[in-house]
Amino acid sequence: MFFDAILHPHRSLGRTGFRVLMAAVVVMNLIVAGIFVAHGAWPVVPFCGVDVLALWLAFRVSYRSARQYERVCLTEAALTVQRVHWKVPERRWSFHPYWLRITHNEPADHDRRGQAGQVTLSSHGQSVGVGSFLSPDERSAFARALDDALRSWRRPHSHRPPCPPTPAA
């Protein structure tokens, strides 16, 4: 195997941090609720729990989406891309490494509001973008590492069959 990378979206808050944050939010809400009850405004108390619930649900969605990943694997025979997302069925693409072209594009610094950059793998009219959820530096490092692996794959080896002809269009 020449290259095997599993790309995951970054989550800055781990499980322990999440528990600490939720505990702090619950304690703060209990204090605020106590103050309102002490002043006779007990109808406000249920709303103190709504923000805790909303925060918990937002993190639940975030952690669920973090289960997605992309796997890029370069073997003797093919480069395969596997995309796993929690909402949609798994997808796979396969390319012959000899004909594969890697394109790495990043939006200009002044145009960061547009589409995120990505690494595009293409060959014979088929293409797939990978790493759109990575940071620009991570995408650059990934593109360089994959390009190095492809260069290594393309070096002549006695045990590799010759390059197949270009498919008829």
XYZ file of N, CA and C in Angstrom:
507
model
N 0.853 -1.174 0.000
C 0.000 0.000 0.000
C 0.899 1.238 0.000
N 0.611 2.160 -0.917
C 1.415 3.359 -1.054
C 0.906 4.517 -0.202
N -0.402 4.547 0.036
C -0.989 5.686 0.749
C -2.327 5.253 1.322
N -2.592 5.643 2.546
C -3.885 5.357 3.178
C -4.157 6.477 4.174
N -5.155 7.295 3.884
C -5.491 8.419 4.759
C -6.984 8.401 5.051
N -7.313 8.608 6.300
C -8.704 8.751 6.705
C -8.880 10.182 7.197
N -9.743 10.925 6.525
C -9.960 12.342 6.819
C -11.249 12.497 7.619
N -11.132 13.120 8.772
C -12.285 13.377 9.642
C -12.463 14.882 9.807
N -13.712 15.362 9.931
C -13.912 16.777 10.252
C -13.399 17.057 11.669
N -12.868 18.218 11.857
C -12.307 18.592 13.159
C -13.417 19.007 14.118
N -13.301 18.555 15.338
C -14.186 18.995 16.420
C -13.293 19.490 17.542
N -13.446 20.755 17.881
C -12.540 21.366 18.856
C -12.881 21.015 20.297
N -14.064 20.513 20.542
C -14.468 20.187 21.905
C -14.701 18.689 22.015
N -13.879 18.033 22.811
C -14.015 16.592 23.015
C -15.138 16.278 23.990
N -15.316 14.998 24.262
C -16.400 14.554 25.153
C -16.244 15.103 26.572
N -15.035 15.088 27.091
C -14.822 15.604 28.447
C -15.118 17.097 28.508
N -14.636 17.837 27.517
C -14.918 19.264 27.451
C -16.402 19.549 27.343
N -17.101 18.708 26.574
C -18.553 18.856 26.442
C -19.241 18.666 27.790
N -18.826 17.651 28.527
C -19.442 17.402 29.839
C -19.190 18.560 30.799
N -17.976 19.088 30.784
C -17.644 20.218 31.660
C -18.474 21.443 31.264
N -18.558 21.710 29.964
C -19.340 22.855 29.487
C -20.807 22.716 29.875
N -21.386 21.538 29.648
C -22.797 21.327 29.982
C -23.028 21.449 31.488
N -22.103 20.934 32.293
C -22.240 21.066 33.751
C -22.220 22.536 34.150
N -21.315 23.319 33.557
C -21.231 24.749 33.872
C -22.513 25.466 33.452
N -23.038 25.130 32.288
C -24.274 25.772 31.814
C -25.449 25.402 32.720
N -25.534 24.152 33.127
C -26.615 23.720 34.019
C -26.521 24.444 35.355
N -25.313 24.528 35.919
C -25.136 25.221 37.214
C -25.530 26.690 37.083
N -25.075 27.341 36.010
C -25.422 28.759 35.816
C -26.945 28.926 35.665
N -27.575 28.022 34.933
C -29.020 28.108 34.762
C -29.760 27.863 36.074
N -29.255 26.958 36.908
C -29.876 26.737 38.217
C -29.752 27.972 39.106
N -28.619 28.632 39.030
C -28.434 29.869 39.808
C -29.406 30.946 39.330
N -29.486 31.122 38.010
C -30.395 32.130 37.445
C -31.846 31.776 37.783
N -32.194 30.502 37.658
C -33.562 30.071 37.984
C -33.862 30.330 39.457
N -32.897 30.070 40.339
C -33.083 30.337 41.775
C -33.329 31.803 42.044
N -32.600 32.661 41.350
C -32.786 34.107 41.529
C -34.201 34.520 41.100
N -34.654 33.996 39.948
C -35.997 34.332 39.477
C -37.068 33.809 40.425
N -36.891 32.594 40.938
C -37.870 32.036 41.882
C -37.894 32.870 43.156
N -36.724 33.296 43.626
C -36.643 34.110 44.846
C -37.366 35.445 44.679
N -37.433 35.939 43.463
C -38.117 37.204 43.201
C -39.558 36.990 42.742
N -40.038 35.757 42.800
C -41.428 35.471 42.467
C -41.706 35.312 40.982
N -40.675 35.216 40.200
C -40.877 35.082 38.745
C -40.680 33.626 38.333
N -41.377 32.741 39.009
C -41.217 31.312 38.737
C -41.581 30.894 37.313
N -42.452 31.614 36.546
C -42.729 31.185 35.166
C -41.499 31.241 34.242
N -40.457 31.932 34.674
C -39.238 32.027 33.855
C -38.423 30.738 33.933
N -38.582 29.963 34.977
C -37.747 28.786 35.237
C -37.736 27.788 34.071
N -38.868 27.441 33.459
C -38.794 26.482 32.346
C -37.923 26.957 31.181
N -37.866 28.276 30.975
C -37.049 28.801 29.885
C -35.557 28.639 30.165
N -35.210 28.523 31.442
C -33.808 28.276 31.783
C -33.390 26.869 31.342
N -34.323 25.963 31.239
C -34.010 24.618 30.759
C -34.026 24.510 29.245
N -34.742 25.422 28.582
C -34.827 25.381 27.121
C -33.462 25.651 26.493
N -32.713 26.603 27.029
C -31.399 26.888 26.433
C -30.429 25.731 26.662
N -30.544 25.039 27.786
C -29.704 23.862 28.024
C -30.049 22.783 27.002
N -31.340 22.562 26.772
C -31.775 21.572 25.793
C -31.301 21.941 24.383
N -31.429 23.210 24.028
C -30.994 23.651 22.698
C -29.485 23.452 22.512
N -28.709 23.779 23.522
C -27.261 23.589 23.456
C -26.917 22.105 23.336
N -27.586 21.271 24.116
C -27.338 19.828 24.065
C -27.670 19.268 22.676
N -28.807 19.700 22.104
C -29.187 19.230 20.771
C -28.192 19.686 19.706
N -27.710 20.917 19.805
C -26.731 21.419 18.840
C -25.446 20.591 18.884
N -24.987 20.263 20.073
C -23.790 19.432 20.181
C -24.047 18.017 19.695
N -25.222 17.507 19.930
C -25.552 16.150 19.461
C -25.476 16.089 17.935
N -26.037 17.086 17.263
C -25.971 17.150 15.806
C -24.520 17.285 15.346
N -23.764 18.117 16.028
C -22.360 18.309 15.669
C -21.557 17.018 15.810
N -21.725 16.313 16.909
C -20.998 15.063 17.117
C -21.455 13.988 16.134
N -22.720 13.984 15.778
C -23.196 13.013 14.793
C -22.550 13.279 13.442
N -22.472 14.533 13.045
C -21.848 14.847 11.752
C -20.348 14.576 11.784
N -19.752 14.531 12.960
C -18.316 14.240 13.071
C -18.014 12.780 12.761
N -19.030 11.948 12.705
C -18.808 10.541 12.368
C -18.557 10.333 10.879
N -18.711 11.391 10.083
C -18.426 11.249 8.668
C -16.914 11.191 8.461
N -16.503 10.563 7.391
C -15.082 10.542 7.055
C -14.911 10.221 5.580
N -13.722 10.496 5.092
C -13.333 10.140 3.738
C -12.031 9.354 3.844
N -11.972 8.238 3.132
C -10.758 7.425 3.130
C -10.203 7.415 1.719
N -8.936 7.755 1.596
C -8.248 7.753 0.314
C -7.134 6.718 0.417
N -7.169 5.733 -0.468
C -6.256 4.598 -0.386
C -5.628 4.339 -1.755
N -4.304 4.344 -1.808
C -3.563 4.071 -3.041
C -2.861 2.730 -2.894
N -3.257 1.777 -3.725
C -2.637 0.451 -3.726
C -1.937 0.242 -5.065
N -1.409 -0.932 -5.277
C -0.770 -1.262 -6.550
C -1.732 -1.108 -7.719
N -2.994 -1.429 -7.501
C -3.948 -1.501 -8.606
C -4.800 -0.247 -8.804
N -5.098 0.485 -7.733
C -6.057 1.583 -7.879
C -5.950 2.574 -6.727
N -6.466 3.765 -6.986
C -6.681 4.738 -5.918
C -8.182 4.755 -5.686
N -8.588 4.471 -4.460
C -10.010 4.475 -4.142
C -10.314 5.565 -3.126
N -11.478 6.144 -3.287
C -11.985 7.143 -2.351
C -13.301 6.599 -1.808
N -13.386 6.531 -0.508
C -14.596 6.055 0.166
C -15.114 7.212 1.011
N -16.379 7.559 0.818
C -16.991 8.639 1.589
C -18.131 8.072 2.423
N -18.026 8.247 3.741
C -19.042 7.755 4.668
C -19.627 8.964 5.384
N -20.935 9.095 5.301
C -21.640 10.201 5.949
C -22.819 9.608 6.700
N -23.141 10.158 7.830
C -24.202 9.579 8.660
C -25.587 9.710 8.045
N -25.785 10.619 7.076
C -27.111 10.818 6.497
C -27.339 10.068 5.189
N -26.288 9.751 4.459
C -26.438 9.163 3.127
C -25.650 7.859 3.027
N -26.001 7.005 2.072
C -25.258 5.755 1.917
C -23.794 6.010 1.531
N -22.965 5.061 1.866
C -21.539 5.142 1.543
C -21.352 5.216 0.026
N -20.357 6.003 -0.401
C -20.036 6.122 -1.829
C -18.571 5.781 -2.034
N -18.260 5.212 -3.201
C -16.882 4.847 -3.544
C -16.573 5.287 -4.979
N -15.336 5.727 -5.166
C -14.820 6.046 -6.481
C -13.502 5.311 -6.627
N -13.197 4.893 -7.828
C -11.941 4.204 -8.078
C -11.287 4.792 -9.324
N -9.984 5.025 -9.239
C -9.222 5.613 -10.342
C -7.971 4.781 -10.582
N -7.539 4.723 -11.845
C -6.231 4.130 -12.112
C -5.195 5.200 -11.789
N -4.223 4.890 -10.946
C -3.279 5.918 -10.485
C -2.441 6.555 -11.587
N -2.165 5.826 -12.652
C -1.298 6.393 -13.681
C -1.927 7.619 -14.330
N -3.232 7.592 -14.518
C -3.923 8.677 -15.209
C -4.493 9.727 -14.263
N -4.343 9.532 -12.986
C -4.964 10.414 -11.997
C -4.298 11.789 -11.965
N -5.113 12.804 -11.881
C -4.629 14.178 -11.758
C -5.173 14.761 -10.456
N -4.302 15.420 -9.708
C -4.686 16.044 -8.443
C -4.700 17.553 -8.650
N -5.814 18.174 -8.287
C -5.935 19.632 -8.355
C -6.288 20.128 -6.957
N -5.526 21.094 -6.490
C -5.782 21.660 -5.159
C -6.073 23.139 -5.336
N -7.280 23.553 -4.971
C -7.631 24.971 -5.098
C -8.125 25.508 -3.769
N -7.727 26.695 -3.479
C -8.171 27.412 -2.280
C -8.688 28.772 -2.731
N -9.791 29.243 -2.154
C -10.262 30.593 -2.505
C -9.262 31.636 -2.001
N -9.247 32.773 -2.670
C -8.372 33.860 -2.236
C -8.765 34.314 -0.836
N -7.823 34.899 -0.113
C -8.088 35.343 1.261
C -9.274 36.293 1.347
N -9.469 37.128 0.336
C -10.576 38.087 0.379
C -11.907 37.449 -0.029
N -11.892 36.189 -0.469
C -13.108 35.534 -0.925
C -13.415 34.296 -0.088
N -13.236 34.374 1.218
C -13.452 33.220 2.100
C -14.927 32.919 2.339
N -15.823 33.817 1.937
C -17.246 33.580 2.157
C -17.832 32.615 1.138
N -17.112 32.368 0.059
C -17.601 31.475 -0.991
C -17.409 30.016 -0.618
N -17.353 29.178 -1.645
C -17.211 27.743 -1.450
C -15.844 27.427 -0.855
N -15.807 26.440 0.023
C -14.550 26.031 0.634
C -13.655 25.398 -0.419
N -12.346 25.485 -0.190
C -11.401 24.858 -1.091
C -11.487 23.346 -0.979
N -10.881 22.670 -1.947
C -10.878 21.222 -1.891
C -9.765 20.676 -2.759
N -9.495 19.413 -2.570
C -8.568 18.673 -3.400
C -9.432 17.844 -4.341
N -9.225 18.004 -5.645
C -10.018 17.281 -6.628
C -9.154 16.220 -7.296
N -9.665 15.001 -7.310
C -9.012 13.890 -7.986
C -9.796 13.615 -9.254
N -9.129 13.589 -10.405
C -9.867 13.391 -11.652
C -9.072 12.533 -12.625
N -9.831 11.798 -13.425
C -9.261 10.946 -14.454
C -10.363 10.527 -15.407
N -10.129 10.681 -16.706
C -11.043 10.225 -17.744
C -12.479 10.706 -17.521
N -12.639 11.969 -17.240
C -13.967 12.551 -17.106
C -14.654 12.312 -15.775
N -14.041 11.549 -14.911
C -14.612 11.303 -13.585
C -13.790 12.098 -12.574
N -14.467 12.770 -11.656
C -13.726 13.514 -10.635
C -14.489 13.478 -9.319
N -13.725 13.645 -8.251
C -14.315 13.690 -6.917
C -13.482 14.647 -6.075
N -14.181 15.473 -5.294
C -13.513 16.387 -4.373
C -13.391 15.735 -3.014
N -12.245 15.872 -2.387
C -12.040 15.320 -1.051
C -11.491 16.399 -0.132
N -11.764 16.245 1.148
C -11.192 17.128 2.158
C -11.792 18.509 2.236
N -13.025 18.694 1.793
C -13.618 20.037 1.837
C -13.813 20.519 3.271
N -13.894 19.603 4.238
C -14.087 19.997 5.629
C -12.773 20.233 6.368
N -11.643 20.031 5.702
C -10.346 20.277 6.330
C -9.992 21.754 6.263
N -9.071 22.155 7.110
C -8.580 23.533 7.051
C -7.698 23.673 5.807
N -7.464 24.899 5.332
C -6.608 25.073 4.149
C -5.215 24.450 4.320
N -4.619 24.580 5.487
C -3.291 23.988 5.712
C -3.353 22.467 5.674
N -4.409 21.896 6.260
C -4.558 20.440 6.238
C -4.785 19.931 4.815
N -5.577 20.675 4.024
C -5.797 20.278 2.627
C -4.497 20.328 1.842
N -3.702 21.369 2.063
C -2.418 21.479 1.360
C -1.494 20.326 1.718
N -1.418 20.002 3.000
C -0.564 18.896 3.444
C -1.062 17.574 2.858
N -2.369 17.375 2.848
C -2.939 16.162 2.279
C -2.618 16.057 0.793
N -2.811 17.155 0.041
C -2.546 17.149 -1.404
C -1.071 16.842 -1.678
N -0.172 17.431 -0.898
C 1.266 17.160 -1.077
C 1.591 15.700 -0.795
N 1.045 15.164 0.296
C 1.322 13.773 0.657
C 0.783 12.814 -0.407
N -0.410 13.075 -0.909
C -0.976 12.218 -1.946
C -0.176 12.334 -3.236
N 0.230 13.536 -3.585
C 1.040 13.738 -4.785
C 2.375 12.999 -4.665
N 2.999 13.062 -3.492
C 4.256 12.321 -3.268
C 4.032 10.821 -3.414
N 2.928 10.318 -2.873
C 2.624 8.890 -2.975
C 2.390 8.485 -4.427
N 1.711 9.327 -5.185
C 1.495 9.023 -6.604
C 2.807 9.020 -7.374
N 3.691 9.969 -7.086
C 5.004 9.986 -7.737
C 5.774 8.711 -7.421
N 5.689 8.281 -6.172
C 6.345 7.035 -5.776
C 5.726 5.850 -6.516
N 4.419 5.841 -6.662
C 3.725 4.760 -7.363
C 4.153 4.718 -8.824
N 4.328 5.884 -9.437
C 4.635 5.956 -10.866
C 6.080 5.607 -11.196
N 6.948 5.565 -10.200
C 8.330 5.156 -10.464
C 8.325 3.735 -10.986
N 9.203 3.427 -11.937
C 9.209 2.071 -12.509
C 9.502 1.013 -11.443
N 8.711 -0.016 -11.451
C 8.905 -1.159 -10.575
C 8.789 -2.412 -11.431
N 9.622 -3.362 -11.172
C 9.592 -4.583 -11.970
C 8.361 -5.431 -11.673
N 7.782 -5.286 -10.480
C 6.646 -6.122 -10.117
C 5.298 -5.523 -10.523
N 5.293 -4.299 -11.060
C 4.044 -3.670 -11.459
C 3.803 -3.908 -12.938
N 2.589 -4.250 -13.336
C 2.315 -4.436 -14.771
C 2.461 -3.112 -15.499
N 2.717 -3.156 -16.809
C 2.869 -1.906 -17.557
C 1.571 -1.099 -17.524
N 1.721 0.169 -17.806
C 0.576 1.076 -17.799
C -0.434 0.657 -18.865
N -1.706 0.574 -18.511
C -2.707 0.202 -19.528
C -2.919 1.343 -20.516
N -3.395 1.023 -21.693
C -3.646 2.094 -22.684
C -4.798 2.984 -22.217
N -4.836 4.166 -22.788
C -5.914 5.089 -22.479
C -7.232 4.498 -22.959
N -8.285 4.512 -22.101
C -9.576 3.966 -22.529
C -10.136 4.741 -23.731
N -10.798 4.027 -24.609
C -11.415 4.658 -25.793
C -12.548 5.551 -25.345
N -12.624 6.716 -25.922
C -13.657 7.677 -25.535
C -14.956 7.435 -26.240
